Amino acid sequence: MPLPDEGKFPFHPHPEYARLRREQPVVQVSCPTGVNAWLVSRYADVREVLGDGRRFSSRPSPVAHILPAFRHDAPMKQQFSRLDGPEHIRMRRSLAPQVSHARRLAELQPFIDEVVEEAVDRFVEVAPPVDLHTHFSNWVTSAVIAELIGVPPEERHLLHEAAAAVFRYDVKIEDARRALGPLYGYLYAQIRERRANPGDDVLSRMILHSAETDRPLSDDELVGMNSALLIAGFDTTASLLSHGLLALLDRRDDWDRLVAEPALADTAADEIVRYLGVAIGLLRQATEDTELGGEKIAAGDLVVAAVQSANRDTDLHPDADLFDIARQPGAHVGFGYGAHACVGRQIARMELSTMLRTLPRRVPSLRLARPIEETPFRTHSAVRGPTEVLVSWDAVLPRSSAPVEEPSR
Ligand code: HEM
């Protein structure tokens, strides 16, 4: 399977995808974990796969074609991202309102503003060059997701350690379990505590919400959902913040345009998700004999929806290979599509656009301190992006240099 070689193509899916979209839009490939699957590269076909959970089940983990520790045929525990139909809806209903309701998001915006300002205050204390991936992106995204679930700063290392282990290609199942163990233990203890004394966090709200339903969520289900939320919500977003920053600083004109036109932060955020994406491809399994893009798919066949390739399809945008920070947000699949589409997408967008409003305002002279060719990237991971973004700068403006924008309500 033609995995992107990020070092060579830091801002593009592998060029082979353009040929596949033209000539073999649905093609059989052998994935890194050894399973054979149909690779689907066109926008319309990717939407068809992700949008039809009846024909294309989520039962294999979305990352099982890349990560051996997530075997697609492993017996399933309480992982809601691998459920279909009513079982998935039941679990998703208890979570989605807690992370996507407009009032909840409006409450969260001032917190994200403060976290991003504080991250700037902190990294500029260090003499340049500074690695923004560690000192900015990881810091911001873990603070936000930890606040949502109610994990105090001294326990955040649990999610760092779990995320660092589980998305690696070479992680052994025992090592992934060992890294997840402390996070699970912490969450089980918190569930007991919050069942007795609920707070205002997502975990407590899920407990309260599900208690009013016919089948309240069990402790195992709550631990499964909240650990997935912590890991997915932190690592994917951190990678994309860093990748987006790298792209903007590499294209100096775009960075300068953001400095001059802060109102572009929202469209730039969405364009980063479309253009760079973060998920390499999403795995599904056909539930019946069917047809896709002219190919016959048999029941039981595995199918990989290549979301990054789909987002570069000229059927989506005639100039899909152009990075345009003023592009109006459209129907891309960077957050997935259908029943399993990213439940944290509004939060991820808020983090991206807050960063894109704040950093250019406070550190307009920010620049890359290392050539793009020497920037290290994740390889063989379920998540794309640089592992370090070294930057330097001249002056830093204080927080008060411009009014912090009021959160939109
Ligand atoms: C820019 C950052 C992010 C990107 C690009 C992203 C991307 C995605 C994609 C493509 C999916 C679909 C997976 C599938 O169809 O199998 C997904 C699902 C999910 N995302 Fe995100 N995500 C991001 C940030 C977040 C954040 C911040 C959270 C939590 C607050 C989150 C929580 C989840 C969860 C829980 C699911 C599983 C939903 C389900 O199976 O019903 N993500 N994400």
Short mmCIF file of C-alpha atoms and ligand atoms in Angstrom, two decimals:
data_model
loop_
_atom_site.label_atom_id
_atom_site.label_comp_id
_atom_site.label_asym_id
_atom_site.label_seq_id
_atom_site.Cartn_x
_atom_site.Cartn_y
_atom_site.Cartn_z
CA MET A 1 0.00 0.00 0.00
CA PRO A 2 1.53 3.33 -1.02
CA LEU A 3 1.90 5.01 2.34
CA PRO A 4 2.97 8.64 2.20
CA ASP A 5 6.68 9.13 2.76
CA GLU A 6 6.24 12.28 4.80
CA GLY A 7 9.90 13.23 4.72
CA LYS A 8 9.76 13.44 0.93
CA PHE A 9 6.29 14.95 0.58
CA PRO A 10 5.79 16.95 3.76
CA PHE A 11 2.56 18.62 2.64
CA HIS A 12 1.11 16.16 0.13
CA PRO A 13 -0.25 12.65 0.00
CA HIS A 14 2.05 10.38 -1.99
CA PRO A 15 1.87 11.40 -5.72
CA GLU A 16 0.84 7.82 -6.51
CA TYR A 17 -2.62 8.70 -5.19
CA ALA A 18 -3.19 11.14 -8.09
CA ARG A 19 -2.55 8.32 -10.56
CA LEU A 20 -4.78 5.93 -8.61
CA ARG A 21 -7.65 8.45 -8.58
CA ARG A 22 -7.36 8.73 -12.37
CA GLU A 23 -6.69 5.11 -13.31
CA GLN A 24 -7.48 2.69 -10.45
CA PRO A 25 -9.75 4.45 -7.96
CA VAL A 26 -10.61 1.18 -6.19
CA VAL A 27 -7.60 -1.13 -6.15
CA GLN A 28 -6.43 -4.15 -4.16
CA VAL A 29 -3.38 -3.49 -2.00
CA SER A 30 -1.44 -5.18 0.74
CA CYS A 31 -1.41 -3.08 3.92
CA PRO A 32 1.56 -2.65 6.28
CA THR A 33 0.02 -5.12 8.74
CA GLY A 34 -0.14 -7.76 6.03
CA VAL A 35 -3.90 -7.67 5.45
CA ASN A 36 -5.21 -7.25 1.91
CA ALA A 37 -7.72 -4.48 1.36
CA TRP A 38 -9.34 -2.37 -1.33
CA LEU A 39 -7.81 1.10 -1.37
CA VAL A 40 -10.40 3.76 -2.24
CA SER A 41 -8.93 7.09 -3.33
CA ARG A 42 -11.68 9.22 -4.93
CA TYR A 43 -13.76 11.70 -2.95
CA ALA A 44 -17.16 10.32 -4.06
CA ASP A 45 -16.18 6.69 -3.32
CA VAL A 46 -14.69 7.58 0.07
CA ARG A 47 -17.95 9.32 1.02
CA GLU A 48 -19.91 6.31 -0.19
CA VAL A 49 -17.87 3.97 2.05
CA LEU A 50 -17.87 6.18 5.15
CA GLY A 51 -21.48 7.22 4.67
CA ASP A 52 -22.93 3.70 4.45
CA GLY A 53 -22.33 1.90 7.74
CA ARG A 54 -24.79 -0.82 6.73
CA ARG A 55 -22.68 -1.96 3.76
CA PHE A 56 -19.29 -0.98 5.23
CA SER A 57 -18.92 -1.87 8.89
CA SER A 58 -16.60 -0.09 11.33
CA ARG A 59 -16.01 -3.37 13.14
CA PRO A 60 -12.30 -3.54 12.30
CA SER A 61 -10.57 -0.68 14.06
CA PRO A 62 -10.10 2.30 11.67
CA VAL A 63 -6.32 1.99 12.11
CA ALA A 64 -5.95 -1.83 12.03
CA HIS A 65 -4.47 -1.81 8.50
CA ILE A 66 -1.51 0.27 9.74
CA LEU A 67 -1.00 -0.73 13.37
CA PRO A 68 -0.43 -4.39 14.18
CA ALA A 69 -1.51 -3.84 17.80
CA PHE A 70 -5.07 -3.10 16.58
CA ARG A 71 -5.81 -6.39 14.79
CA HIS A 72 -8.91 -6.02 12.62
CA ASP A 73 -10.13 -9.49 13.63
CA ALA A 74 -9.36 -9.17 17.35
CA PRO A 75 -12.30 -9.83 19.68
CA MET A 76 -13.86 -6.46 20.30
CA LYS A 77 -14.04 -4.91 23.74
CA GLN A 78 -16.00 -1.76 24.57
CA GLN A 79 -14.60 0.33 21.70
CA PHE A 80 -17.38 2.50 20.43
CA SER A 81 -15.49 3.57 17.29
CA ARG A 82 -15.81 -0.11 16.22
CA LEU A 83 -19.55 -0.42 16.76
CA ASP A 84 -22.20 -0.10 14.08
CA GLY A 85 -25.84 0.95 13.99
CA PRO A 86 -27.94 1.26 17.15
CA GLU A 87 -25.12 0.10 19.47
CA HIS A 88 -22.88 2.86 18.18
CA ILE A 89 -25.69 5.43 18.30
CA ARG A 90 -26.44 4.54 21.92
CA MET A 91 -22.87 5.32 23.00
CA ARG A 92 -22.33 8.29 20.73
CA ARG A 93 -25.54 9.94 22.00
CA SER A 94 -24.17 10.05 25.51
CA LEU A 95 -20.96 11.74 24.33
CA ALA A 96 -21.73 13.99 21.36
CA PRO A 97 -23.82 16.65 23.18
CA GLN A 98 -21.08 17.04 25.80
CA VAL A 99 -18.45 18.01 23.22
CA SER A 100 -20.47 19.62 20.45
CA HIS A 101 -23.36 21.53 22.02
CA ALA A 102 -23.15 25.26 21.15
CA ARG A 103 -23.43 26.38 24.78
CA ARG A 104 -20.71 23.96 25.88
CA LEU A 105 -18.43 25.21 23.08
CA ALA A 106 -19.09 28.86 23.97
CA GLU A 107 -18.09 28.06 27.57
CA LEU A 108 -14.91 26.42 26.33
CA GLN A 109 -13.70 29.26 24.08
CA PRO A 110 -12.39 31.57 26.86
CA PHE A 111 -10.51 28.61 28.33
CA ILE A 112 -8.89 27.82 24.95
CA ASP A 113 -8.02 31.54 24.54
CA GLU A 114 -6.28 31.48 27.91
CA VAL A 115 -4.43 28.20 27.26
CA VAL A 116 -3.09 29.46 23.92
CA GLU A 117 -1.99 32.82 25.40
CA GLU A 118 -0.30 30.99 28.26
CA ALA A 119 1.42 28.60 25.86
CA VAL A 120 2.89 31.63 24.04
CA ASP A 121 3.98 33.21 27.35
CA ARG A 122 5.71 29.97 28.26
CA PHE A 123 7.53 29.11 25.06
CA VAL A 124 8.91 32.63 24.54
CA GLU A 125 10.61 32.32 27.96
CA VAL A 126 12.91 29.73 26.42
CA ALA A 127 15.76 31.00 24.24
CA PRO A 128 15.13 30.26 20.55
CA PRO A 129 15.22 27.92 18.72
CA VAL A 130 12.27 26.26 20.44
CA ASP A 131 10.35 23.15 19.40
CA LEU A 132 6.75 24.28 18.98
CA HIS A 133 5.43 20.74 18.75
CA THR A 134 6.38 20.04 22.37
CA HIS A 135 6.17 23.50 23.86
CA PHE A 136 3.05 24.69 22.08
CA SER A 137 0.93 22.08 20.23
CA ASN A 138 1.20 19.22 22.72
CA TRP A 139 0.80 21.57 25.63
CA VAL A 140 -2.31 23.32 24.26
CA THR A 141 -4.16 20.21 23.10
CA SER A 142 -3.49 18.13 26.18
CA ALA A 143 -4.56 21.03 28.41
CA VAL A 144 -7.85 21.39 26.49
CA ILE A 145 -8.82 17.71 26.40
CA ALA A 146 -7.75 17.21 30.01
CA GLU A 147 -9.92 20.15 31.08
CA LEU A 148 -12.87 18.69 29.17
CA ILE A 149 -12.66 15.32 30.90
CA GLY A 150 -11.55 16.83 34.20
CA VAL A 151 -7.99 15.41 34.34
CA PRO A 152 -5.76 17.64 36.51
CA PRO A 153 -2.36 18.83 35.14
CA GLU A 154 -0.36 16.41 37.31
CA GLU A 155 -2.13 13.43 35.67
CA ARG A 156 -1.74 14.58 32.05
CA HIS A 157 1.37 12.46 31.63
CA LEU A 158 -0.98 9.43 31.57
CA LEU A 159 -2.45 10.48 28.26
CA HIS A 160 0.92 11.55 26.81
CA GLU A 161 2.36 8.12 27.58
CA ALA A 162 -0.69 6.26 26.25
CA ALA A 163 -0.82 8.28 23.01
CA ALA A 164 2.93 7.92 22.43
CA ALA A 165 2.57 4.13 22.64
CA VAL A 166 -0.68 3.29 20.87
CA PHE A 167 -0.23 5.11 17.54
CA ARG A 168 3.19 3.58 16.82
CA TYR A 169 3.47 1.01 14.05
CA ASP A 170 5.97 -1.10 15.97
CA VAL A 171 4.18 -1.13 19.32
CA LYS A 172 3.65 -4.63 20.70
CA ILE A 173 0.22 -5.48 22.07
CA GLU A 174 1.67 -6.03 25.57
CA ASP A 175 3.43 -2.63 25.47
CA ALA A 176 0.24 -0.86 24.32
CA ARG A 177 -1.65 -2.55 27.17
CA ARG A 178 1.07 -1.56 29.63
CA ALA A 179 0.89 2.09 28.47
CA LEU A 180 -2.91 2.13 28.64
CA GLY A 181 -3.12 0.39 32.02
CA PRO A 182 -2.40 3.44 34.22
CA LEU A 183 -4.82 5.60 32.18
CA TYR A 184 -7.56 2.96 32.52
CA GLY A 185 -6.86 2.63 36.26
CA TYR A 186 -7.11 6.37 36.71
CA LEU A 187 -10.39 6.54 34.76
CA TYR A 188 -12.00 3.64 36.69
CA ALA A 189 -11.19 5.46 39.96
CA GLN A 190 -12.55 8.74 38.57
CA ILE A 191 -15.79 7.07 37.45
CA ARG A 192 -16.39 5.77 40.99
CA GLU A 193 -15.65 9.23 42.36
CA ARG A 194 -17.85 11.08 39.87
CA ARG A 195 -20.77 8.70 40.18
CA ALA A 196 -20.79 9.77 43.86
CA ASN A 197 -19.90 13.46 43.31
CA PRO A 198 -20.58 14.55 39.73
CA GLY A 199 -18.78 17.65 38.46
CA ASP A 200 -19.24 19.76 35.34
CA ASP A 201 -16.82 17.77 33.14
CA VAL A 202 -17.59 15.52 30.15
CA LEU A 203 -17.15 12.31 32.13
CA SER A 204 -19.62 13.40 34.84
CA ARG A 205 -22.08 14.65 32.23
CA MET A 206 -21.91 11.35 30.35
CA ILE A 207 -22.60 9.46 33.57
CA LEU A 208 -25.59 11.68 34.36
CA HIS A 209 -26.93 11.62 30.79
CA SER A 210 -26.69 7.87 30.42
CA ALA A 211 -28.24 7.26 33.87
CA GLU A 212 -31.48 8.62 32.40
CA THR A 213 -31.51 6.12 29.53
CA ASP A 214 -32.84 2.51 29.34
CA ARG A 215 -29.30 1.08 29.32
CA PRO A 216 -26.90 3.27 31.30
CA LEU A 217 -23.25 3.03 30.27
CA SER A 218 -21.17 0.51 32.23
CA ASP A 219 -17.83 1.43 33.79
CA ASP A 220 -16.04 -0.50 31.01
CA GLU A 221 -17.91 1.44 28.35
CA LEU A 222 -17.15 4.77 30.03
CA VAL A 223 -13.46 3.93 30.36
CA GLY A 224 -13.28 2.83 26.70
CA MET A 225 -14.94 6.00 25.44
CA ASN A 226 -13.07 8.44 27.64
CA SER A 227 -9.65 6.92 27.04
CA ALA A 228 -10.31 7.04 23.27
CA LEU A 229 -11.44 10.63 23.62
CA LEU A 230 -8.36 11.63 25.60
CA ILE A 231 -5.91 9.97 23.23
CA ALA A 232 -7.66 10.81 19.93
CA GLY A 233 -8.47 14.33 21.04
CA PHE A 234 -4.96 15.17 22.12
CA ASP A 235 -2.53 13.54 19.71
CA THR A 236 -4.35 14.08 16.42
CA THR A 237 -4.98 17.72 17.15
CA ALA A 238 -1.41 18.37 18.33
CA SER A 239 -0.04 16.84 15.14
CA LEU A 240 -2.27 18.95 12.98
CA LEU A 241 -1.49 22.19 14.85
CA SER A 242 2.21 21.52 14.28
CA HIS A 243 1.77 20.44 10.67
CA GLY A 244 -0.37 23.50 9.94
CA LEU A 245 2.18 25.83 11.53
CA LEU A 246 4.94 24.25 9.51
CA ALA A 247 2.97 24.74 6.28
CA LEU A 248 2.20 28.37 7.08
CA LEU A 249 5.74 29.25 8.11
CA ASP A 250 7.12 27.49 5.05
CA ARG A 251 4.85 29.63 2.87
CA ARG A 252 5.85 32.96 4.31
CA ASP A 253 3.22 34.87 2.28
CA ASP A 254 0.43 32.92 3.97
CA TRP A 255 1.85 33.62 7.44
CA ASP A 256 2.21 37.35 6.65
CA ARG A 257 -1.34 37.37 5.33
CA LEU A 258 -2.61 35.92 8.60
CA VAL A 259 -0.66 38.57 10.52
CA ALA A 260 -2.36 41.27 8.43
CA GLU A 261 -5.80 39.62 8.24
CA PRO A 262 -6.59 37.78 11.51
CA ALA A 263 -10.16 37.24 10.30
CA LEU A 264 -8.77 34.53 8.01
CA ALA A 265 -8.07 32.30 11.03
CA ASP A 266 -11.32 30.32 10.65
CA THR A 267 -10.98 29.53 6.95
CA ALA A 268 -7.26 28.81 7.38
CA ALA A 269 -8.11 26.31 10.16
CA ASP A 270 -10.50 24.40 7.93
CA GLU A 271 -8.09 24.48 5.00
CA ILE A 272 -5.37 22.94 7.20
CA VAL A 273 -7.71 20.04 8.02
CA ARG A 274 -8.60 19.54 4.35
CA TYR A 275 -5.14 20.01 2.91
CA LEU A 276 -2.99 18.22 5.48
CA GLY A 277 -5.44 15.96 7.26
CA VAL A 278 -4.19 13.74 10.01
CA ALA A 279 -5.63 10.25 9.51
CA ILE A 280 -3.79 8.19 6.89
CA GLY A 281 -6.79 6.09 5.92
CA LEU A 282 -9.87 4.61 7.62
CA LEU A 283 -10.54 0.88 7.60
CA ARG A 284 -13.97 -0.65 7.01
CA GLN A 285 -15.28 -4.14 6.18
CA ALA A 286 -17.92 -5.00 3.57
CA THR A 287 -20.96 -6.67 5.14
CA GLU A 288 -22.34 -7.97 1.82
CA ASP A 289 -21.27 -8.53 -1.77
CA THR A 290 -21.36 -5.11 -3.33
CA GLU A 291 -19.88 -2.85 -5.99
CA LEU A 292 -17.74 0.23 -5.62
CA GLY A 293 -16.17 2.34 -8.35
CA GLY A 294 -16.84 -0.45 -10.86
CA GLU A 295 -15.12 -3.16 -8.75
CA LYS A 296 -16.85 -6.14 -7.16
CA ILE A 297 -16.28 -6.20 -3.41
CA ALA A 298 -17.08 -9.44 -1.58
CA ALA A 299 -18.70 -9.67 1.85
CA GLY A 300 -15.88 -9.69 4.40
CA ASP A 301 -13.41 -7.75 2.22
CA LEU A 302 -11.54 -4.93 3.93
CA VAL A 303 -11.71 -1.43 2.49
CA VAL A 304 -9.43 1.54 3.25
CA ALA A 305 -10.96 5.00 2.69
CA ALA A 306 -7.98 7.25 1.84
CA VAL A 307 -9.26 10.53 3.24
CA GLN A 308 -6.21 12.63 2.33
CA SER A 309 -6.38 11.50 -1.26
CA ALA A 310 -10.15 12.21 -1.34
CA ASN A 311 -9.54 15.76 -0.13
CA ARG A 312 -7.22 16.37 -3.10
CA ASP A 313 -9.72 15.10 -5.67
CA THR A 314 -10.39 17.69 -8.38
CA ASP A 315 -14.05 16.61 -8.23
CA LEU A 316 -14.11 18.22 -4.78
CA HIS A 317 -12.20 21.37 -5.84
CA PRO A 318 -10.74 21.96 -9.32
CA ASP A 319 -7.67 23.44 -7.58
CA ALA A 320 -7.61 20.86 -4.75
CA ASP A 321 -3.78 20.78 -4.65
CA LEU A 322 -3.66 24.50 -3.87
CA PHE A 323 -3.33 25.54 -0.20
CA ASP A 324 -5.72 28.49 0.02
CA ILE A 325 -6.18 29.91 3.53
CA ALA A 326 -9.17 31.96 2.35
CA ARG A 327 -11.00 28.95 0.87
CA GLN A 328 -14.58 28.76 2.11
CA PRO A 329 -15.05 25.66 4.31
CA GLY A 330 -16.53 22.90 2.22
CA ALA A 331 -17.56 19.30 2.34
CA HIS A 332 -14.12 17.69 2.75
CA VAL A 333 -13.61 14.42 4.63
CA GLY A 334 -10.69 15.50 6.86
CA PHE A 335 -12.86 14.79 9.90
CA GLY A 336 -14.32 11.65 8.32
CA TYR A 337 -17.94 11.40 7.20
CA GLY A 338 -21.12 9.62 8.22
CA ALA A 339 -22.02 8.06 11.56
CA HIS A 340 -18.41 7.95 12.83
CA ALA A 341 -17.39 11.46 11.69
CA CYS A 342 -15.17 13.13 14.27
CA VAL A 343 -17.17 13.94 17.36
CA GLY A 344 -14.57 16.52 18.46
CA ARG A 345 -14.37 18.43 15.21
CA GLN A 346 -15.79 21.69 16.55
CA ILE A 347 -13.29 21.63 19.41
CA ALA A 348 -10.41 20.82 17.06
CA ARG A 349 -11.46 23.72 14.79
CA MET A 350 -11.62 26.05 17.81
CA GLU A 351 -8.11 25.07 18.89
CA LEU A 352 -6.73 25.57 15.39
CA SER A 353 -8.40 28.92 14.77
CA THR A 354 -7.49 30.24 18.23
CA MET A 355 -3.87 29.38 17.55
CA LEU A 356 -4.08 31.03 14.13
CA ARG A 357 -5.48 34.23 15.66
CA THR A 358 -3.08 34.37 18.59
CA LEU A 359 0.35 33.32 17.34
CA PRO A 360 0.53 35.71 14.33
CA ARG A 361 -0.67 38.58 16.57
CA ARG A 362 1.81 37.97 19.38
CA VAL A 363 4.81 36.64 17.46
CA PRO A 364 4.53 38.06 13.92
CA SER A 365 8.23 37.45 13.24
CA LEU A 366 7.94 33.71 13.98
CA ARG A 367 10.00 31.70 11.47
CA LEU A 368 11.34 28.22 10.91
CA ALA A 369 14.76 27.68 12.43
CA ARG A 370 15.47 24.55 10.41
CA PRO A 371 14.97 23.83 6.70
CA ILE A 372 11.86 21.89 5.91
CA GLU A 373 13.95 19.05 4.37
CA GLU A 374 15.54 18.44 7.77
CA THR A 375 12.30 18.47 9.76
CA PRO A 376 11.59 15.02 11.25
CA PHE A 377 8.17 13.48 10.54
CA ARG A 378 6.27 10.59 12.04
CA THR A 379 6.53 7.51 9.90
CA HIS A 380 4.61 4.24 10.20
CA SER A 381 2.10 5.90 12.48
CA ALA A 382 -1.68 6.20 12.28
CA VAL A 383 -1.23 9.95 12.71
CA ARG A 384 0.66 12.21 10.28
CA GLY A 385 2.72 15.26 11.11
CA PRO A 386 6.15 16.56 12.17
CA THR A 387 7.68 15.39 15.44
CA GLU A 388 9.49 18.71 15.91
CA VAL A 389 8.93 22.24 14.60
CA LEU A 390 11.96 24.34 15.48
CA VAL A 391 11.29 28.09 15.37
CA SER A 392 12.88 31.39 16.27
CA TRP A 393 11.57 34.99 16.39
CA ASP A 394 12.60 38.60 17.04
CA ALA A 395 10.07 40.30 19.28
CA VAL A 396 7.03 39.11 21.22
CA LEU A 397 4.03 41.36 21.72
CA PRO A 398 2.29 41.33 25.10
CA ARG A 399 -1.18 39.89 25.48
CA SER A 400 -2.61 43.38 25.61
CA SER A 401 -1.18 44.36 22.21
CA ALA A 402 -4.62 43.78 20.74
CA PRO A 403 -7.94 43.02 22.35
CA VAL A 404 -8.57 39.30 22.76
CA GLU A 405 -11.59 38.58 20.60
CA GLU A 406 -14.85 37.91 22.38
CA PRO A 407 -15.90 34.27 22.08
CA SER A 408 -18.67 33.90 19.52
CA ARG A 409 -21.94 32.94 21.21
C1 HEM B 1 -7.73 18.24 13.92
C2 HEM B 1 -7.90 17.25 14.73
C3 HEM B 1 -8.72 16.01 14.44
C4 HEM B 1 -8.87 15.30 13.28
C5 HEM B 1 -8.25 15.59 11.91
C6 HEM B 1 -9.76 14.19 13.58
C7 HEM B 1 -10.15 13.25 12.65
C8 HEM B 1 -11.06 12.24 12.90
C9 HEM B 1 -11.56 11.30 11.91
C10 HEM B 1 -11.13 11.27 10.44
C11 HEM B 1 -12.45 10.48 12.52
C12 HEM B 1 -13.29 9.37 11.86
C13 HEM B 1 -12.82 7.97 12.18
C14 HEM B 1 -13.64 6.91 11.44
O1 HEM B 1 -14.52 7.22 10.62
O2 HEM B 1 -13.36 5.71 11.67
C15 HEM B 1 -12.50 10.88 13.92
C16 HEM B 1 -13.27 10.25 14.88
C17 HEM B 1 -13.24 10.61 16.22
N1 HEM B 1 -12.64 11.73 16.78
FE1 HEM B 1 -11.46 13.06 15.82
N2 HEM B 1 -10.13 14.26 14.89
C18 HEM B 1 -9.54 15.38 15.45
C19 HEM B 1 -9.70 15.85 16.74
C20 HEM B 1 -10.49 15.27 17.70
C21 HEM B 1 -10.75 15.82 19.01
C22 HEM B 1 -10.23 17.17 19.54
C23 HEM B 1 -11.53 14.91 19.66
C24 HEM B 1 -12.10 14.97 21.05
C25 HEM B 1 -12.53 16.08 21.65
C26 HEM B 1 -11.77 13.80 18.75
C27 HEM B 1 -12.50 12.67 19.05
C28 HEM B 1 -12.89 11.71 18.13
C29 HEM B 1 -13.68 10.54 18.46
C30 HEM B 1 -14.15 10.15 19.87
C31 HEM B 1 -13.92 9.85 17.26
C32 HEM B 1 -14.70 8.54 17.09
C33 HEM B 1 -16.13 8.89 16.70
C34 HEM B 1 -16.99 7.66 16.41
O3 HEM B 1 -16.47 6.57 16.15
O4 HEM B 1 -18.24 7.81 16.44
N3 HEM B 1 -11.13 14.06 17.57
N4 HEM B 1 -11.67 11.96 14.11
#
